[in-house]
């Protein structure tokens, strides 16, 4: 039976790489996006999936998105909570709106989508969830306290929820990417990228496809006895 997989923030970057990888493995992929409608639609046509708009920070929108999927396909087998935003700045200089956006999308976005999809997974007594945190959620980044905190919370949520839903046959794991070459890092100039690469044992930024390979593994039956785990994809950073 074809797996129905919902990926948030899949219009580009890591989410789009996950969509391509999972579709190549045979999944029917639902590409969630917020602003990038054209890119999401194009990707949906490329991989034979469907694109659905929802702001993950909006609980009602997440519920509506999940209901649309359930109405059309009857179930959700796998969920990748990938949508995220970054913002850097001194802790005391962060604007309230930016702080709300960081936690709203990075933490509550994960919570909202899982909360919407979980009842159907519990009903089917089966499901796999992968959350996308960040290495900064593990070690903290200077001038990214709120981003780091939002991502650290995702790790806590993953570990706790994994224990809670394991008896229902649902696995929950987390990926912590290091520095991955996506639009999220477009603000870094070449010198900043080179300096970062010097700190990365493998000596380079990661590719979105390398994160997608880890997501694919954690969602697959090959990871059937793995839950509550945090898998770093950071070149040894
Ligand atoms: P990206 O290229 O900036 O893509 C972000 C994606 O998130 C886009 O598809 C965007 O869709 C979506 N998104 C943003 N706000 C959303 C919202 N409110 N509702 C639904 N979708 C939303 O970023 P990326 O590098 O692929 O990052 C993906 C994830 O990996 C994020 O959680 C990020 O924190 C994490 N991560 C990235 C790195 C890195 O170095 N790149 C490192 C560690 C962790 P729209 O354009 O349609 O809004």
Short mmCIF file of C-alpha atoms and ligand atoms in Angstrom, two decimals:
data_model
loop_
_atom_site.label_atom_id
_atom_site.label_comp_id
_atom_site.label_asym_id
_atom_site.label_seq_id
_atom_site.Cartn_x
_atom_site.Cartn_y
_atom_site.Cartn_z
CA UNK A 1 0.00 0.00 0.00
CA UNK A 2 1.34 3.43 -0.93
CA UNK A 3 2.43 5.46 2.10
CA UNK A 4 0.76 8.84 2.59
CA UNK A 5 3.41 11.26 3.84
CA UNK A 6 2.88 14.86 4.90
CA UNK A 7 5.91 17.16 4.95
CA UNK A 8 5.65 20.67 6.33
CA UNK A 9 7.70 23.44 4.75
CA UNK A 10 8.37 21.35 1.67
CA UNK A 11 8.35 24.09 -0.95
CA UNK A 12 12.15 24.31 -0.91
CA UNK A 13 15.34 23.35 0.93
CA UNK A 14 15.37 20.34 3.24
CA UNK A 15 11.60 19.80 3.01
CA UNK A 16 11.67 19.71 -0.80
CA UNK A 17 14.61 17.28 -0.74
CA UNK A 18 12.62 15.03 1.64
CA UNK A 19 9.62 15.23 -0.70
CA UNK A 20 11.71 14.17 -3.71
CA UNK A 21 13.42 11.38 -1.80
CA UNK A 22 10.25 9.92 -0.29
CA UNK A 23 8.35 10.18 -3.57
CA UNK A 24 11.22 8.38 -5.31
CA UNK A 25 10.74 5.59 -2.75
CA UNK A 26 7.05 5.38 -3.68
CA UNK A 27 5.31 7.60 -1.13
CA UNK A 28 2.41 9.86 -2.04
CA UNK A 29 3.77 13.13 -0.68
CA UNK A 30 1.73 16.06 0.53
CA UNK A 31 3.83 19.20 0.19
CA UNK A 32 2.85 21.77 2.78
CA UNK A 33 3.87 25.38 2.16
CA UNK A 34 2.91 28.81 3.39
CA UNK A 35 4.12 31.51 0.99
CA UNK A 36 5.84 29.68 -1.87
CA UNK A 37 2.76 28.46 -3.76
CA UNK A 38 4.41 28.35 -7.18
CA UNK A 39 7.43 26.35 -6.01
CA UNK A 40 5.21 23.93 -4.07
CA UNK A 41 2.89 23.42 -7.05
CA UNK A 42 5.82 22.85 -9.38
CA UNK A 43 7.33 20.28 -7.01
CA UNK A 44 3.96 18.53 -6.66
CA UNK A 45 3.76 18.17 -10.45
CA UNK A 46 7.36 16.92 -10.58
CA UNK A 47 6.89 14.17 -7.98
CA UNK A 48 3.22 13.38 -8.46
CA UNK A 49 2.23 14.70 -5.04
CA UNK A 50 -0.14 17.41 -3.91
CA UNK A 51 0.59 20.86 -2.52
CA UNK A 52 -1.40 22.20 0.44
CA UNK A 53 -1.14 25.66 1.92
CA UNK A 54 -1.20 26.10 5.70
CA UNK A 55 0.64 28.32 8.12
CA UNK A 56 1.89 25.76 10.63
CA UNK A 57 1.77 28.35 13.42
CA UNK A 58 -2.01 28.47 12.94
CA UNK A 59 -3.64 25.51 14.68
CA UNK A 60 -6.92 25.84 12.78
CA UNK A 61 -5.08 25.88 9.45
CA UNK A 62 -3.15 22.73 10.45
CA UNK A 63 -6.34 20.93 11.40
CA UNK A 64 -7.94 21.92 8.10
CA UNK A 65 -4.89 20.70 6.17
CA UNK A 66 -4.88 17.34 7.94
CA UNK A 67 -8.64 16.93 7.43
CA UNK A 68 -8.18 17.61 3.71
CA UNK A 69 -5.57 14.84 3.54
CA UNK A 70 -7.69 12.42 5.56
CA UNK A 71 -10.76 13.13 3.42
CA UNK A 72 -8.83 12.43 0.23
CA UNK A 73 -6.60 9.53 1.31
CA UNK A 74 -8.14 8.19 4.52
CA UNK A 75 -4.91 8.16 6.52
CA UNK A 76 -1.50 9.71 7.17
CA UNK A 77 1.30 7.17 7.54
CA UNK A 78 4.22 9.51 8.00
CA UNK A 79 4.73 13.08 9.05
CA UNK A 80 7.83 15.26 8.71
CA UNK A 81 7.66 18.43 10.82
CA UNK A 82 10.24 20.43 8.93
CA UNK A 83 8.87 23.97 8.48
CA UNK A 84 11.06 26.45 10.28
CA UNK A 85 12.44 29.96 10.26
CA UNK A 86 15.64 31.47 11.61
CA UNK A 87 16.40 34.92 13.00
CA UNK A 88 19.63 36.14 14.52
CA UNK A 89 20.27 39.04 16.86
CA UNK A 90 21.41 39.94 20.35
CA UNK A 91 19.06 38.45 22.94
CA UNK A 92 18.03 41.85 24.31
CA UNK A 93 17.47 43.34 20.86
CA UNK A 94 15.06 40.73 19.50
CA UNK A 95 11.72 42.27 18.56
CA UNK A 96 8.56 40.79 20.07
CA UNK A 97 7.15 39.98 16.63
CA UNK A 98 10.30 38.05 15.66
CA UNK A 99 10.30 36.15 18.95
CA UNK A 100 6.64 35.16 18.46
CA UNK A 101 7.36 34.09 14.88
CA UNK A 102 10.31 31.89 15.91
CA UNK A 103 8.44 30.01 18.63
CA UNK A 104 5.15 30.10 16.70
CA UNK A 105 6.56 28.33 13.64
CA UNK A 106 9.49 26.31 15.01
CA UNK A 107 7.85 24.98 18.17
CA UNK A 108 4.09 25.47 17.97
CA UNK A 109 4.19 24.65 14.26
CA UNK A 110 5.52 21.22 15.15
CA UNK A 111 3.01 20.81 17.96
CA UNK A 112 0.05 21.95 15.85
CA UNK A 113 0.66 19.56 12.97
CA UNK A 114 1.37 16.58 15.22
CA UNK A 115 -1.73 17.32 17.31
CA UNK A 116 -3.83 17.42 14.14
CA UNK A 117 -2.43 14.18 12.68
CA UNK A 118 -2.08 12.12 15.85
CA UNK A 119 -5.73 11.03 16.34
CA UNK A 120 -5.78 9.28 12.96
CA UNK A 121 -2.39 7.64 13.63
CA UNK A 122 -3.62 6.44 17.01
CA UNK A 123 -6.76 5.09 15.39
CA UNK A 124 -4.74 3.16 12.82
CA UNK A 125 -2.25 2.13 15.58
CA UNK A 126 0.60 2.98 13.27
CA UNK A 127 2.63 5.97 12.20
CA UNK A 128 6.06 7.53 11.99
CA UNK A 129 6.92 11.13 12.79
CA UNK A 130 10.21 12.94 12.23
CA UNK A 131 10.75 16.39 13.65
CA UNK A 132 13.45 18.68 12.30
CA UNK A 133 15.30 20.51 15.04
CA UNK A 134 18.85 21.88 14.70
CA UNK A 135 22.31 21.36 16.11
CA UNK A 136 21.73 24.75 17.77
CA UNK A 137 18.93 23.14 19.74
CA UNK A 138 21.53 20.80 21.21
CA UNK A 139 24.49 23.10 21.80
CA UNK A 140 23.07 26.64 21.52
CA UNK A 141 24.22 29.38 19.14
CA UNK A 142 25.36 32.82 20.16
CA UNK A 143 22.94 35.50 18.90
CA UNK A 144 20.34 32.82 18.20
CA UNK A 145 19.01 32.21 21.70
CA UNK A 146 15.35 32.11 20.70
CA UNK A 147 15.98 29.99 17.61
CA UNK A 148 18.11 27.61 19.74
CA UNK A 149 15.44 27.49 22.46
CA UNK A 150 12.66 26.77 19.99
CA UNK A 151 14.71 23.94 18.50
CA UNK A 152 15.72 22.58 21.94
CA UNK A 153 12.03 22.42 22.81
CA UNK A 154 11.40 20.31 19.70
CA UNK A 155 13.96 17.80 21.00
CA UNK A 156 12.18 17.62 24.36
CA UNK A 157 8.81 17.27 22.68
CA UNK A 158 10.13 14.47 20.46
CA UNK A 159 11.61 12.46 23.33
CA UNK A 160 8.55 12.80 25.55
CA UNK A 161 5.96 12.19 22.84
CA UNK A 162 7.88 9.13 21.63
CA UNK A 163 7.33 7.52 25.02
CA UNK A 164 3.67 8.54 25.14
CA UNK A 165 2.65 7.21 21.74
CA UNK A 166 4.91 4.16 21.46
CA UNK A 167 2.15 1.88 22.87
CA UNK A 168 0.00 3.04 19.93
CA UNK A 169 2.59 1.84 17.43
CA UNK A 170 3.78 5.34 16.58
CA UNK A 171 7.47 6.23 16.39
CA UNK A 172 8.75 9.79 16.87
CA UNK A 173 12.34 10.75 16.09
CA UNK A 174 14.23 13.96 15.51
CA UNK A 175 16.89 15.14 13.07
CA UNK A 176 19.35 17.84 14.09
CA UNK A 177 20.92 19.24 10.93
CA UNK A 178 24.19 21.11 11.12
CA UNK A 179 24.92 23.79 8.51
CA UNK A 180 23.02 22.83 5.36
CA UNK A 181 23.29 24.66 2.07
CA UNK A 182 19.76 26.05 1.66
CA UNK A 183 18.13 29.48 1.33
CA UNK A 184 18.09 29.66 5.12
CA UNK A 185 21.84 30.33 4.99
CA UNK A 186 21.73 32.72 2.03
CA UNK A 187 22.43 35.58 4.45
CA UNK A 188 25.94 34.18 5.05
CA UNK A 189 28.61 35.62 2.75
CA UNK A 190 31.37 33.45 1.31
CA UNK A 191 33.82 34.38 4.10
CA UNK A 192 31.31 33.43 6.80
CA UNK A 193 30.59 30.14 5.01
CA UNK A 194 34.33 29.39 4.72
CA UNK A 195 34.85 30.13 8.42
CA UNK A 196 31.99 27.78 9.33
CA UNK A 197 33.34 25.04 7.08
CA UNK A 198 36.67 25.23 8.88
CA UNK A 199 34.84 24.26 12.08
CA UNK A 200 33.04 21.33 10.47
CA UNK A 201 35.09 18.11 10.67
CA UNK A 202 33.91 16.99 7.21
CA UNK A 203 35.01 20.41 5.94
CA UNK A 204 31.88 21.47 4.08
CA UNK A 205 28.24 22.42 4.40
CA UNK A 206 25.73 19.61 4.15
CA UNK A 207 23.32 19.09 1.28
CA UNK A 208 19.55 18.99 1.77
CA UNK A 209 19.58 15.53 0.15
CA UNK A 210 21.85 14.27 2.94
CA UNK A 211 19.29 15.33 5.54
CA UNK A 212 16.52 13.78 3.45
CA UNK A 213 18.35 10.43 3.46
CA UNK A 214 18.35 10.43 7.27
CA UNK A 215 14.66 11.42 7.40
CA UNK A 216 13.83 8.64 4.97
CA UNK A 217 15.67 6.11 7.13
CA UNK A 218 13.89 7.15 10.33
CA UNK A 219 10.48 6.95 8.63
CA UNK A 220 11.20 3.58 7.06
CA UNK A 221 10.58 0.09 8.41
CA UNK A 222 14.36 -0.24 8.66
CA UNK A 223 14.02 2.00 11.73
CA UNK A 224 11.12 -0.02 13.15
CA UNK A 225 12.75 -0.35 16.61
CA UNK A 226 14.03 3.23 16.80
CA UNK A 227 12.02 5.88 18.62
CA UNK A 228 12.71 8.94 20.76
CA UNK A 229 16.12 9.38 19.15
CA UNK A 230 17.97 12.49 18.01
CA UNK A 231 20.03 11.94 14.86
CA UNK A 232 22.62 14.58 14.00
CA UNK A 233 23.29 15.29 10.32
CA UNK A 234 26.06 17.81 10.69
CA UNK A 235 29.30 16.50 9.25
CA UNK A 236 30.65 15.93 12.77
CA UNK A 237 30.12 19.60 13.75
P1 LIG B 1 14.35 27.10 4.02
O1 LIG B 1 15.08 26.77 2.77
O2 LIG B 1 14.31 28.51 4.47
O3 LIG B 1 12.85 26.53 3.88
C1 LIG B 1 11.95 26.73 4.93
C2 LIG B 1 10.63 26.07 4.57
O4 LIG B 1 9.74 26.27 5.67
C3 LIG B 1 9.98 26.66 3.34
O5 LIG B 1 9.44 25.62 2.56
C4 LIG B 1 8.87 27.53 3.91
O6 LIG B 1 7.73 27.57 3.06
C5 LIG B 1 8.51 26.76 5.16
N1 LIG B 1 7.82 27.59 6.14
C6 LIG B 1 8.28 28.68 6.80
N2 LIG B 1 7.32 29.18 7.59
C7 LIG B 1 6.24 28.39 7.44
C8 LIG B 1 4.93 28.39 7.99
N3 LIG B 1 4.55 29.31 8.88
N4 LIG B 1 4.06 27.41 7.61
C9 LIG B 1 4.43 26.47 6.71
N5 LIG B 1 5.66 26.44 6.15
C10 LIG B 1 6.54 27.38 6.51
O7 LIG B 1 14.92 26.29 5.25
P2 LIG B 1 15.68 24.87 5.34
O8 LIG B 1 17.11 25.15 5.45
O9 LIG B 1 15.18 23.94 4.32
O10 LIG B 1 15.18 24.43 6.79
C11 LIG B 1 14.25 23.40 7.02
C12 LIG B 1 14.26 23.05 8.49
O11 LIG B 1 15.59 22.64 8.87
C13 LIG B 1 13.91 24.23 9.41
O12 LIG B 1 13.13 23.77 10.49
C14 LIG B 1 15.27 24.71 9.91
O13 LIG B 1 15.20 25.36 11.15
C15 LIG B 1 16.01 23.38 10.00
N6 LIG B 1 17.47 23.53 9.95
C16 LIG B 1 18.09 24.06 8.87
C17 LIG B 1 19.49 24.21 8.89
C18 LIG B 1 20.26 24.78 7.74
O14 LIG B 1 21.48 25.01 7.89
N7 LIG B 1 19.65 25.03 6.58
C19 LIG B 1 20.21 23.81 10.02
C20 LIG B 1 19.52 23.26 11.10
C21 LIG B 1 18.16 23.13 11.06
P3 LIG B 1 7.13 28.91 2.37
O15 LIG B 1 8.27 29.57 1.63
O16 LIG B 1 6.07 28.39 1.50
O17 LIG B 1 6.60 29.78 3.47
#
